[in-house]
Amino acid sequence: MFSRVDHIGVAVEDLDAALALYERDFDMSLAHRETVDEQGVEAVLLDVGENHVELLAPLEPDSPVGRFLARRGPGMHHVAYQVTDIDATLDALRAGGLRLIDEQPRTGIRDSRVAFLHPASSGGVLTEIVQPAKGH
Ligand code: CO
């Protein structure tokens, strides 16, 4: 069902401060930076081999990542698995009784199609599935 880990999502208070850690100290290359209005975040992708780390900073406190930071502080936010057909994958997960946050895919970073599964039915892990845009 899942072809690989696409990225690990990390919630941060300050994107530029976090980038200093990941680019300078961890020596990762910045692959992409984008404001994703639909998710209320400014996000970056850093390369780790064929996979990524996604840093997420909220555009405003009253947003999913903003509320996460207020509740839990900075840190691990979600894991994202890559799929080739997100519609079929969502149907299969729904049929399996998993609780979906997104009943339909929405637009994610780099024009990907994404959907989140509720941590209550995925072992306490906020889980994202990603169908990358062609060319990514
Ligand atoms: Co993500």
Coordinates of C-alpha atoms and ligand atoms in Angstrom, one line a residue:
M1 CA 0.0 0.0 0.0
F2 CA 2.8 2.4 0.9
S3 CA 5.8 2.6 -1.4
R4 CA 8.2 4.4 1.0
V5 CA 8.4 7.0 3.7
D6 CA 8.0 10.3 1.8
H7 CA 8.8 12.6 4.7
I8 CA 8.9 13.1 8.5
G9 CA 7.0 16.3 9.5
V10 CA 8.4 18.4 12.3
A11 CA 6.6 21.3 13.8
V12 CA 8.8 24.4 14.5
E13 CA 8.2 27.8 16.0
D14 CA 10.7 29.6 13.8
L15 CA 11.5 28.3 10.3
D16 CA 14.7 30.1 9.8
A17 CA 16.1 29.1 13.2
A18 CA 15.2 25.5 12.4
L19 CA 16.8 25.7 9.0
A20 CA 20.0 26.8 10.6
L21 CA 20.0 23.4 12.5
Y22 CA 19.0 21.3 9.6
E23 CA 21.2 23.0 6.9
R24 CA 24.2 23.9 8.9
D25 CA 24.5 21.3 11.7
F26 CA 22.8 18.3 9.9
D27 CA 24.2 19.3 6.5
M28 CA 20.9 18.7 4.7
S29 CA 20.1 20.5 1.4
L30 CA 17.0 22.7 1.1
A31 CA 14.8 21.2 -1.7
H32 CA 11.8 23.4 -1.5
R33 CA 10.1 26.3 0.4
E34 CA 6.4 27.1 0.1
T35 CA 3.5 28.7 1.9
V36 CA 0.7 26.1 1.9
D37 CA -2.3 28.2 2.7
E38 CA -4.6 25.2 2.7
Q39 CA -2.7 23.8 5.7
G40 CA -2.0 27.1 7.3
V41 CA 1.8 26.7 7.3
E42 CA 5.0 27.8 5.8
A43 CA 6.9 24.7 5.0
V44 CA 10.3 23.5 3.7
L45 CA 11.5 20.2 2.4
L46 CA 15.0 19.1 3.0
D47 CA 16.6 16.2 1.2
V48 CA 17.7 13.1 3.1
G49 CA 18.6 10.6 0.3
E50 CA 15.4 10.0 -1.6
N51 CA 13.3 11.0 1.4
H52 CA 12.6 14.3 3.1
V53 CA 12.2 16.1 6.3
E54 CA 9.4 18.6 6.2
L55 CA 9.6 21.6 8.6
L56 CA 6.3 23.2 9.4
A57 CA 5.8 26.7 10.9
P58 CA 2.2 27.9 11.5
L59 CA 1.0 31.0 9.7
E60 CA -1.1 31.9 12.7
P61 CA -1.6 30.4 16.2
D62 CA -5.2 29.3 15.4
S63 CA -4.2 26.6 12.9
P64 CA -3.6 22.9 13.3
V65 CA 0.2 23.3 13.6
G66 CA -0.2 26.4 15.7
R67 CA -2.5 24.5 18.2
F68 CA -0.1 21.6 18.1
L69 CA 2.8 23.9 19.1
A70 CA 0.8 25.5 21.9
R71 CA -0.1 22.1 23.3
R72 CA 3.0 20.1 22.8
G73 CA 5.8 22.4 21.8
P74 CA 8.2 21.9 18.8
G75 CA 8.9 18.4 17.7
M76 CA 7.8 15.4 15.7
H77 CA 4.4 16.1 14.1
H78 CA 3.6 13.4 11.5
V79 CA 5.0 10.7 9.3
A80 CA 4.1 10.7 5.6
Y81 CA 4.0 7.6 3.4
Q82 CA 4.1 7.8 -0.4
V83 CA 1.4 6.2 -2.5
T84 CA 0.8 5.9 -6.2
D85 CA -3.0 6.2 -6.1
I86 CA -4.3 8.3 -3.2
D87 CA -8.0 7.8 -4.1
A88 CA -7.7 4.0 -4.1
T89 CA -5.6 4.1 -0.9
L90 CA -8.1 6.3 0.9
D91 CA -10.9 3.9 -0.2
A92 CA -8.9 0.9 1.1
L93 CA -8.2 2.6 4.4
R94 CA -11.8 3.7 4.8
A95 CA -13.0 0.1 4.0
G96 CA -10.6 -1.1 6.7
G97 CA -12.3 1.0 9.2
L98 CA -9.6 3.6 9.7
R99 CA -10.6 7.1 10.8
L100 CA -9.8 9.7 8.2
I101 CA -9.2 13.4 8.9
D102 CA -9.5 14.1 5.2
E103 CA -12.3 12.2 3.4
Q104 CA -10.9 13.6 0.1
P105 CA -7.3 14.4 -0.8
R106 CA -6.3 18.0 -0.7
T107 CA -3.4 20.0 -2.1
G108 CA -0.1 19.6 -0.3
I109 CA 3.4 20.9 -0.7
R110 CA 4.8 20.9 -4.3
D111 CA 1.3 20.3 -5.8
S112 CA 1.2 16.8 -4.2
R113 CA -2.2 15.3 -3.2
V114 CA -2.3 14.5 0.5
A115 CA -4.7 13.2 3.1
F116 CA -4.3 12.7 6.9
L117 CA -5.4 9.8 9.0
H118 CA -6.5 10.3 12.5
P119 CA -3.9 9.3 15.1
A120 CA -6.7 7.6 17.1
S121 CA -6.8 4.8 14.6
S122 CA -3.2 4.8 13.5
G123 CA -1.4 3.9 16.8
G124 CA -1.1 7.5 18.1
V125 CA 0.8 8.6 15.0
L126 CA -0.6 11.4 12.9
T127 CA -0.2 9.8 9.5
E128 CA -0.2 11.5 6.1
I129 CA -0.4 9.8 2.7
V130 CA 1.1 11.6 -0.2
Q131 CA 0.8 11.2 -4.0
P132 CA 3.5 13.4 -5.4
A133 CA 2.9 15.6 -8.4
K134 CA 4.3 14.2 -11.6
G135 CA 8.0 15.0 -11.8
H136 CA 8.5 14.7 -8.0
Ligands
CO1 CO 3.6 16.4 5.6

